[in-house]
GROMACS .gro file of C-alpha atoms in nm:
model
  240
    1UNK     CA    1   0.000   0.000   0.000
    2UNK     CA    2   0.291   0.237   0.069
    3UNK     CA    3   0.404   0.223  -0.294
    4UNK     CA    4   0.052   0.301  -0.415
    5UNK     CA    5   0.027   0.595  -0.174
    6UNK     CA    6   0.367   0.727  -0.288
    7UNK     CA    7   0.255   0.712  -0.651
    8UNK     CA    8  -0.084   0.870  -0.574
    9UNK     CA    9   0.061   1.163  -0.375
   10UNK     CA   10   0.388   1.203  -0.570
   11UNK     CA   11   0.598   1.171  -0.257
   12UNK     CA   12   0.828   0.939  -0.062
   13UNK     CA   13   0.801   0.809   0.294
   14UNK     CA   14   1.106   0.902   0.500
   15UNK     CA   15   1.277   0.699   0.772
   16UNK     CA   16   1.019   0.821   1.024
   17UNK     CA   17   0.725   0.705   0.813
   18UNK     CA   18   0.621   1.055   0.702
   19UNK     CA   19   0.547   1.158   0.344
   20UNK     CA   20   0.491   1.506   0.205
   21UNK     CA   21   0.293   1.518  -0.119
   22UNK     CA   22   0.509   1.682  -0.385
   23UNK     CA   23   0.659   1.612  -0.727
   24UNK     CA   24   0.856   1.290  -0.668
   25UNK     CA   25   0.708   1.034  -0.906
   26UNK     CA   26   0.706   0.656  -0.850
   27UNK     CA   27   0.667   0.416  -1.142
   28UNK     CA   28   0.524   0.073  -1.065
   29UNK     CA   29   0.523  -0.261  -1.246
   30UNK     CA   30   0.226  -0.496  -1.208
   31UNK     CA   31   0.249  -0.864  -1.295
   32UNK     CA   32  -0.048  -1.098  -1.307
   33UNK     CA   33  -0.015  -1.475  -1.302
   34UNK     CA   34  -0.270  -1.703  -1.468
   35UNK     CA   35  -0.260  -2.078  -1.524
   36UNK     CA   36  -0.334  -2.276  -1.838
   37UNK     CA   37  -0.333  -2.641  -1.740
   38UNK     CA   38  -0.005  -2.693  -1.558
   39UNK     CA   39   0.170  -2.390  -1.711
   40UNK     CA   40   0.185  -2.051  -1.540
   41UNK     CA   41   0.179  -1.742  -1.762
   42UNK     CA   42   0.257  -1.385  -1.660
   43UNK     CA   43   0.126  -1.058  -1.799
   44UNK     CA   44   0.324  -0.748  -1.706
   45UNK     CA   45   0.220  -0.383  -1.711
   46UNK     CA   46   0.507  -0.139  -1.667
   47UNK     CA   47   0.559   0.235  -1.618
   48UNK     CA   48   0.241   0.256  -1.408
   49UNK     CA   49   0.134   0.552  -1.196
   50UNK     CA   50  -0.175   0.612  -0.984
   51UNK     CA   51  -0.397   0.871  -1.150
   52UNK     CA   52  -0.679   0.868  -0.895
   53UNK     CA   53  -0.729   0.758  -0.536
   54UNK     CA   54  -1.075   0.743  -0.377
   55UNK     CA   55  -1.121   0.647  -0.010
   56UNK     CA   56  -1.479   0.617   0.111
   57UNK     CA   57  -1.574   0.554   0.474
   58UNK     CA   58  -1.924   0.518   0.614
   59UNK     CA   59  -2.038   0.436   0.966
   60UNK     CA   60  -2.135   0.069   0.981
   61UNK     CA   61  -1.970  -0.012   0.648
   62UNK     CA   62  -1.639  -0.124   0.500
   63UNK     CA   63  -1.379   0.141   0.415
   64UNK     CA   64  -1.298   0.115   0.045
   65UNK     CA   65  -0.985   0.245  -0.129
   66UNK     CA   66  -0.998   0.250  -0.509
   67UNK     CA   67  -0.688   0.321  -0.718
   68UNK     CA   68  -0.702   0.410  -1.088
   69UNK     CA   69  -0.371   0.325  -1.255
   70UNK     CA   70  -0.230   0.456  -1.584
   71UNK     CA   71   0.057   0.268  -1.750
   72UNK     CA   72   0.292   0.297  -2.046
   73UNK     CA   73   0.204  -0.045  -2.184
   74UNK     CA   74   0.247  -0.420  -2.158
   75UNK     CA   75   0.610  -0.507  -2.093
   76UNK     CA   76   0.769  -0.647  -2.410
   77UNK     CA   77   0.865  -1.013  -2.378
   78UNK     CA   78   1.067  -1.183  -2.651
   79UNK     CA   79   1.031  -1.550  -2.741
   80UNK     CA   80   1.328  -1.770  -2.835
   81UNK     CA   81   1.271  -1.694  -3.205
   82UNK     CA   82   1.274  -1.319  -3.142
   83UNK     CA   83   0.896  -1.274  -3.161
   84UNK     CA   84   0.765  -1.011  -2.921
   85UNK     CA   85   0.499  -1.152  -2.690
   86UNK     CA   86   0.252  -0.996  -2.448
   87UNK     CA   87   0.301  -1.265  -2.185
   88UNK     CA   88   0.570  -1.503  -2.069
   89UNK     CA   89   0.621  -1.818  -1.869
   90UNK     CA   90   0.903  -1.665  -1.666
   91UNK     CA   91   0.872  -1.485  -1.335
   92UNK     CA   92   1.032  -1.150  -1.269
   93UNK     CA   93   1.359  -1.182  -1.079
   94UNK     CA   94   1.290  -1.181  -0.706
   95UNK     CA   95   0.912  -1.179  -0.749
   96UNK     CA   96   0.695  -1.358  -0.494
   97UNK     CA   97   0.329  -1.454  -0.527
   98UNK     CA   98   0.079  -1.492  -0.246
   99UNK     CA   99  -0.290  -1.566  -0.222
  100UNK     CA  100  -0.537  -1.285  -0.159
  101UNK     CA  101  -0.519  -1.154   0.197
  102UNK     CA  102  -0.770  -1.276   0.453
  103UNK     CA  103  -0.666  -1.014   0.709
  104UNK     CA  104  -0.920  -0.789   0.876
  105UNK     CA  105  -1.062  -0.516   0.653
  106UNK     CA  106  -1.090  -0.149   0.745
  107UNK     CA  107  -1.442  -0.054   0.856
  108UNK     CA  108  -1.620   0.252   0.989
  109UNK     CA  109  -1.496   0.206   1.350
  110UNK     CA  110  -1.135   0.215   1.221
  111UNK     CA  111  -1.167   0.575   1.097
  112UNK     CA  112  -1.067   0.769   1.407
  113UNK     CA  113  -0.946   1.102   1.542
  114UNK     CA  114  -1.120   1.316   1.280
  115UNK     CA  115  -1.024   1.674   1.358
  116UNK     CA  116  -1.148   1.977   1.162
  117UNK     CA  117  -1.055   2.318   1.301
  118UNK     CA  118  -1.363   2.526   1.384
  119UNK     CA  119  -1.609   2.239   1.412
  120UNK     CA  120  -1.544   2.143   1.770
  121UNK     CA  121  -1.681   1.805   1.879
  122UNK     CA  122  -1.926   1.652   1.631
  123UNK     CA  123  -2.013   1.295   1.530
  124UNK     CA  124  -1.929   1.202   1.172
  125UNK     CA  125  -2.132   0.962   0.957
  126UNK     CA  126  -1.928   0.960   0.633
  127UNK     CA  127  -1.587   1.077   0.513
  128UNK     CA  128  -1.497   1.057   0.144
  129UNK     CA  129  -1.154   1.158   0.015
  130UNK     CA  130  -1.068   1.187  -0.355
  131UNK     CA  131  -0.728   1.271  -0.506
  132UNK     CA  132  -0.693   1.309  -0.883
  133UNK     CA  133  -0.364   1.342  -1.071
  134UNK     CA  134  -0.394   1.503  -1.416
  135UNK     CA  135  -0.184   1.241  -1.594
  136UNK     CA  136  -0.168   1.139  -1.961
  137UNK     CA  137   0.032   0.876  -2.150
  138UNK     CA  138   0.281   1.027  -2.396
  139UNK     CA  139   0.232   0.810  -2.704
  140UNK     CA  140   0.463   0.830  -3.005
  141UNK     CA  141   0.488   0.710  -3.362
  142UNK     CA  142   0.691   0.398  -3.429
  143UNK     CA  143   0.613   0.233  -3.097
  144UNK     CA  144   0.321   0.053  -2.940
  145UNK     CA  145   0.431   0.185  -2.602
  146UNK     CA  146   0.417   0.531  -2.449
  147UNK     CA  147   0.748   0.713  -2.399
  148UNK     CA  148   0.636   0.825  -2.054
  149UNK     CA  149   0.352   0.968  -1.848
  150UNK     CA  150   0.306   1.343  -1.814
  151UNK     CA  151   0.156   1.506  -1.504
  152UNK     CA  152  -0.005   1.851  -1.523
  153UNK     CA  153  -0.102   1.877  -1.156
  154UNK     CA  154  -0.336   1.732  -0.899
  155UNK     CA  155  -0.663   1.819  -0.730
  156UNK     CA  156  -0.857   1.675  -0.440
  157UNK     CA  157  -1.149   1.713  -0.206
  158UNK     CA  158  -1.271   1.583   0.129
  159UNK     CA  159  -1.645   1.551   0.183
  160UNK     CA  160  -1.775   1.488   0.535
  161UNK     CA  161  -2.128   1.435   0.664
  162UNK     CA  162  -2.197   1.475   1.034
  163UNK     CA  163  -2.486   1.508   1.277
  164UNK     CA  164  -2.595   1.864   1.347
  165UNK     CA  165  -2.556   1.929   1.719
  166UNK     CA  166  -2.551   2.311   1.719
  167UNK     CA  167  -2.437   2.595   1.494
  168UNK     CA  168  -2.081   2.461   1.477
  169UNK     CA  169  -2.077   2.450   1.093
  170UNK     CA  170  -2.126   2.827   1.087
  171UNK     CA  171  -1.824   2.859   1.316
  172UNK     CA  172  -1.625   2.663   1.060
  173UNK     CA  173  -1.733   2.895   0.780
  174UNK     CA  174  -1.634   3.196   0.991
  175UNK     CA  175  -1.297   3.034   1.054
  176UNK     CA  176  -1.258   2.957   0.683
  177UNK     CA  177  -1.333   3.317   0.585
  178UNK     CA  178  -1.097   3.467   0.840
  179UNK     CA  179  -0.815   3.224   0.756
  180UNK     CA  180  -0.685   3.091   0.421
  181UNK     CA  181  -0.781   2.737   0.523
  182UNK     CA  182  -0.867   2.513   0.818
  183UNK     CA  183  -0.658   2.223   0.950
  184UNK     CA  184  -0.794   1.872   0.886
  185UNK     CA  185  -0.661   1.534   0.997
  186UNK     CA  186  -0.803   1.182   1.023
  187UNK     CA  187  -0.668   0.832   1.092
  188UNK     CA  188  -0.725   0.491   0.939
  189UNK     CA  189  -0.607   0.245   1.206
  190UNK     CA  190  -0.660  -0.128   1.251
  191UNK     CA  191  -0.461  -0.353   1.482
  192UNK     CA  192  -0.256  -0.052   1.590
  193UNK     CA  193  -0.132   0.013   1.234
  194UNK     CA  194  -0.250   0.254   0.968
  195UNK     CA  195  -0.206   0.607   0.835
  196UNK     CA  196  -0.286   0.964   0.937
  197UNK     CA  197  -0.385   1.207   0.661
  198UNK     CA  198  -0.337   1.579   0.728
  199UNK     CA  199  -0.400   1.886   0.513
  200UNK     CA  200  -0.521   2.245   0.510
  201UNK     CA  201  -0.840   2.302   0.314
  202UNK     CA  202  -1.099   2.565   0.226
  203UNK     CA  203  -1.455   2.466   0.330
  204UNK     CA  204  -1.770   2.501   0.125
  205UNK     CA  205  -2.088   2.643   0.273
  206UNK     CA  206  -2.253   2.372   0.490
  207UNK     CA  207  -2.551   2.195   0.333
  208UNK     CA  208  -2.828   2.077   0.565
  209UNK     CA  209  -3.020   1.762   0.483
  210UNK     CA  210  -3.255   1.523   0.660
  211UNK     CA  211  -3.183   1.152   0.682
  212UNK     CA  212  -3.499   1.011   0.834
  213UNK     CA  213  -3.504   1.131   1.194
  214UNK     CA  214  -3.150   1.270   1.168
  215UNK     CA  215  -3.047   1.627   1.093
  216UNK     CA  216  -2.726   1.605   0.890
  217UNK     CA  217  -2.473   1.855   0.757
  218UNK     CA  218  -2.243   1.802   0.458
  219UNK     CA  219  -1.931   2.010   0.397
  220UNK     CA  220  -1.680   1.982   0.110
  221UNK     CA  221  -1.318   2.082   0.168
  222UNK     CA  222  -1.069   2.163  -0.108
  223UNK     CA  223  -0.704   2.131   0.004
  224UNK     CA  224  -0.470   2.424  -0.057
  225UNK     CA  225  -0.093   2.441  -0.067
  226UNK     CA  226   0.113   2.521   0.242
  227UNK     CA  227   0.463   2.460   0.378
  228UNK     CA  228   0.591   2.194   0.617
  229UNK     CA  229   0.950   2.229   0.739
  230UNK     CA  230   1.012   2.474   0.456
  231UNK     CA  231   0.884   2.236   0.187
  232UNK     CA  232   0.574   2.313  -0.022
  233UNK     CA  233   0.303   2.045  -0.003
  234UNK     CA  234  -0.072   1.999   0.015
  235UNK     CA  235  -0.092   1.671   0.211
  236UNK     CA  236   0.107   1.502   0.486
  237UNK     CA  237   0.074   1.125   0.532
  238UNK     CA  238   0.210   0.971   0.852
  239UNK     CA  239   0.248   0.597   0.898
  240UNK     CA  240   0.111   0.489   1.238
   0.00000   0.00000   0.00000
């Protein structure tokens, strides 16, 4: 997951498990194994980067993390006669293959310590985070494969829905008007391990809505750039 997060945020985790979103790109290679009779075949996609990350959390539900990946192409594999193939019967050097994980999955109770400056203490029902990288494959004549992947920038938003307890959302708007942005952080933790996401973001005007007997409020936050230890960034990810 760390490699996917590094690609999504264009950053690198340091020795202390902290990553600042920036402009450091990570290319990934994906290899899929499939079996025809007793023979294992491998299809490889190379030069891959995450172009979108969507994390959706809802009380009483499973936390989902969807990654959209853009690649340069299928890794060329040459047969003994020199013919270029799209798959091979050879593993990548040092590659290991394991069955799908049966570990516990993140759920609503694992989304903790949600802090949004100006809101005070409220109870959250949903938290949806989307990060989009404006990436495009750089195709060229004379080759079936892209020469690289260009990145024009990134955008993101955090949408939270919470129970209305008082006029706290109006306090948040006042805070957002008086300051360039409000501080936001939230944790995904299971079994004592996970990640903390932090950012500064500009809030939208709160939208009231009724969910049966519940009075709910929805606010959308758009992260803005700021500096951490003298480095420009718009997100900080801390491994827990």
